[in-house]
Every structure is written in structure tokens, then in C-alpha cells.
XYZ file of C-alpha atoms in Angstrom:
200
model
C -20.421 12.405 -7.228
C -22.342 11.635 -4.027
C -20.341 8.446 -3.469
C -17.049 10.260 -4.049
C -17.957 12.990 -1.538
C -18.727 10.281 1.054
C -15.125 9.099 0.661
C -13.849 12.496 1.824
C -16.583 12.919 4.464
C -15.542 9.644 6.068
C -11.881 10.706 6.101
C -12.714 14.071 7.697
C -14.343 12.280 10.644
C -11.216 10.294 11.480
C -7.540 11.044 11.889
C -4.991 8.611 10.500
C -2.382 10.826 8.910
C 0.947 9.038 8.497
C -0.367 5.841 10.077
C 2.070 3.038 9.288
C 2.636 -0.612 10.195
C 5.316 -2.698 8.405
C 4.926 -0.539 5.289
C 1.118 -0.676 5.356
C -0.857 2.514 5.757
C -4.199 4.009 4.765
C -5.442 6.194 1.894
C -4.650 9.930 2.119
C -1.793 9.252 4.547
C 0.952 10.555 2.222
C 1.818 13.947 0.753
C 0.336 15.536 -2.345
C 2.548 16.542 -5.263
C 2.935 20.274 -5.866
C 0.603 20.319 -8.867
C -2.083 17.909 -7.585
C -5.493 19.559 -7.762
C -4.275 22.473 -9.870
C -6.084 23.417 -13.058
C -4.489 23.233 -16.504
C -5.722 23.266 -20.071
C -5.187 21.189 -23.206
C -6.207 21.583 -26.811
C -5.140 22.723 -30.258
C -4.182 26.334 -31.055
C -3.977 25.832 -34.822
C -7.299 27.573 -35.488
C -6.681 27.759 -39.251
C -7.212 24.004 -39.512
C -10.587 24.136 -37.742
C -13.798 24.622 -39.725
C -15.033 27.461 -37.509
C -11.614 29.149 -37.270
C -11.540 28.850 -33.464
C -9.057 27.176 -31.168
C -10.015 23.968 -29.366
C -9.287 23.916 -25.632
C -10.597 22.521 -22.390
C -9.604 22.841 -18.749
C -8.874 19.860 -16.529
C -7.622 19.211 -13.019
C -4.208 17.625 -12.517
C -4.369 14.354 -10.597
C -1.783 11.710 -9.661
C -4.492 9.035 -9.048
C -2.585 7.561 -6.092
C -4.223 6.294 -2.917
C -1.731 8.018 -0.600
C -2.390 11.515 -1.982
C -4.728 13.591 0.236
C -5.974 15.526 -2.809
C -6.309 12.698 -5.343
C -7.317 9.660 -3.249
C -11.017 10.210 -3.979
C -10.388 10.059 -7.733
C -8.136 7.010 -7.206
C -11.027 5.304 -5.381
C -13.510 6.265 -8.090
C -11.258 4.900 -10.859
C -10.455 1.742 -8.872
C -14.149 1.146 -8.181
C -14.967 1.369 -11.899
C -12.204 -1.132 -12.708
C -13.310 -3.489 -9.946
C -16.939 -3.476 -11.100
C -15.862 -4.008 -14.731
C -13.974 -7.131 -13.648
C -16.867 -8.411 -11.535
C -19.314 -7.796 -14.390
C -17.041 -9.733 -16.749
C -17.698 -12.852 -14.642
C -21.181 -13.070 -16.231
C -22.594 -14.102 -12.861
C -25.777 -12.512 -11.587
C -24.711 -9.355 -9.731
C -27.889 -9.552 -7.630
C -26.187 -12.241 -5.538
C -22.935 -10.364 -4.889
C -22.245 -10.700 -1.165
C -20.128 -8.729 1.281
C -18.138 -11.132 3.472
C -15.499 -10.408 6.126
C -12.781 -12.973 6.905
C -10.747 -12.323 10.076
C -7.755 -14.323 11.345
C -7.419 -15.269 15.020
C -5.386 -12.882 17.166
C -2.544 -15.407 17.558
C -1.779 -15.069 13.820
C -1.623 -11.264 13.715
C 2.193 -11.321 13.873
C 2.331 -12.895 10.400
C 2.864 -10.697 7.329
C -0.379 -9.509 5.727
C 0.570 -11.249 2.468
C 0.663 -14.645 4.231
C -2.596 -13.979 6.034
C -4.235 -13.041 2.740
C -3.373 -16.433 1.248
C -4.799 -18.174 4.312
C -7.916 -15.969 4.207
C -8.563 -17.033 0.618
C -8.362 -20.684 1.669
C -10.858 -20.079 4.479
C -13.155 -18.175 2.142
C -13.066 -21.052 -0.314
C -13.901 -23.546 2.458
C -16.852 -21.353 3.425
C -18.256 -21.605 -0.110
C -17.021 -18.378 -1.719
C -16.594 -18.982 -5.434
C -14.681 -15.990 -6.702
C -14.876 -12.244 -6.459
C -12.798 -9.470 -4.995
C -10.839 -9.196 -1.757
C -9.676 -5.974 -0.129
C -7.047 -5.975 2.633
C -7.803 -4.055 5.834
C -4.828 -4.197 8.221
C -6.474 -1.848 10.750
C -9.740 -1.181 12.516
C -10.998 2.031 14.082
C -12.689 2.509 17.428
C -13.425 5.839 19.125
C -11.483 7.562 16.318
C -8.342 5.581 17.182
C -6.779 3.066 14.822
C -5.304 -0.242 15.917
C -3.825 -3.295 14.232
C -6.499 -5.867 13.417
C -5.901 -7.489 10.011
C -8.993 -8.714 8.170
C -10.187 -9.138 4.605
C -13.336 -7.891 2.924
C -14.783 -9.851 0.014
C -17.339 -8.918 -2.597
C -17.964 -12.393 -3.850
C -20.274 -15.024 -5.201
C -21.237 -18.289 -3.554
C -23.338 -19.701 -0.740
C -21.634 -19.070 2.619
C -21.679 -22.065 4.980
C -19.567 -24.023 7.528
C -18.545 -20.817 9.313
C -18.925 -22.355 12.802
C -16.858 -25.356 11.765
C -14.092 -23.110 10.346
C -14.022 -21.075 13.562
C -13.897 -24.154 15.809
C -11.211 -25.861 13.717
C -9.006 -22.950 12.631
C -10.001 -19.906 14.697
C -10.866 -17.869 11.614
C -14.066 -15.841 11.679
C -16.092 -15.740 8.438
C -18.958 -13.263 8.602
C -21.598 -12.896 5.881
C -22.708 -9.235 5.869
C -25.247 -9.999 3.141
C -26.142 -9.243 -0.454
C -25.068 -5.803 -1.654
C -27.730 -3.791 -3.439
C -25.257 -0.972 -4.056
C -21.851 -2.494 -4.878
C -20.464 0.904 -5.966
C -21.047 2.402 -2.530
C -19.688 -0.709 -0.815
C -16.452 -0.715 -2.828
C -15.914 3.031 -2.296
C -16.446 2.594 1.445
C -14.049 -0.375 1.612
C -11.385 1.515 -0.345
C -11.721 4.554 1.941
C -9.756 2.724 4.651
C -8.193 -0.184 2.749
C -4.611 -1.230 3.383
C -2.121 0.489 1.065
C 1.439 -0.665 0.572
C 4.032 0.628 -1.856
C 4.502 -1.792 -4.740
């Protein structure tokens, strides 16, 4: 619950409604459906079939679980984080050594589509010693509460990071090792809070 509230707290401190670049935007930048966040109930009214003679019912909140929805993006992030960690745990590698790494292309490549840059970023990450994990696309950065185009890629990955100076000198790509993550849940939620979102 604390991590989910941080997702919304972070959003409240910035302003990127309807931010868009070549179809890429940020979480909460769309419109909510009419019933998102409303309460409903489900259950069984056939009380005669129940041993205590009472109906069975429970309330629940309607949610579209989409990243663009201002009301449901927090629950999208929570669900996505759980799925991400399930996949990372399935690797059977020691989670104690899960690292946060940022891979940024040189400015002269920013005109390329994000999808192409992502493929190149994976190659650079592999050269730097990353041996599998997760990558999250961030097409934008924020400074003084203003967003600007600056594509880069965040990794939660395994491996021993090296040769970063050589990669920079040879290819212009910057590979930065942020370090081992003691709280991968918080890291993933934070990265999803301003990850790149594109329809489809």
C-alpha cells in the first residue's frame, strides 16, 4: 500500500497530462472510463443453497488496469510489478545481486524510433556484461517539473557491469550502474511511474 501511494504522490508533484511524442506518452496521461473507480458488488443471491441461509456478496472497485487511466494506473503498476518480480524470481538467480542499470543513447541517435534504440540498448547492455533481466523504456526525462525528450532504458538485471568507458568511447552510449537493489518492488514501481507507454 505504501509503495502504491508513492506512485500517486510522485505523479501529483509533476504535470505531464497528455504528453505525447510519436505515440509515446506517460502513465495517467489518458482519460478514465466512466465507471473506473466506482464501487460494485458480486456474489450469489440464492440463499436457499447456502448452509446458513444467507446471501454471499462482496463489494469491489471497478478498474480497467490500464497505464493511461488516471484512476487505475496505480493498480496497473502494482499488478505489473507483481508479474515482473514473478518472472525475475523464475530465473532462479540470486535476487540479492539484482542491479539497476541505465543505458542511454548518444544525442545524435535520438531521432531514431524508440523500438530501434531499444534493440541497440540491449546490445550495449550485453557488451557491458548484463546477463538477462528486465528493461523499461523511458522516452522522457524531467527537470524543473518540465518534461523533455531524452530516450533511455532502465534495467533490473543480473551480471557484472564492465567496459562502460570503452562502450562510451567507441559507440557514444552511456551505461551507468546505479547499484544493487535492496527493494526491487519499490524500484519497479518508481520506474513504471514514468515509463514510456505506447498503444499496442
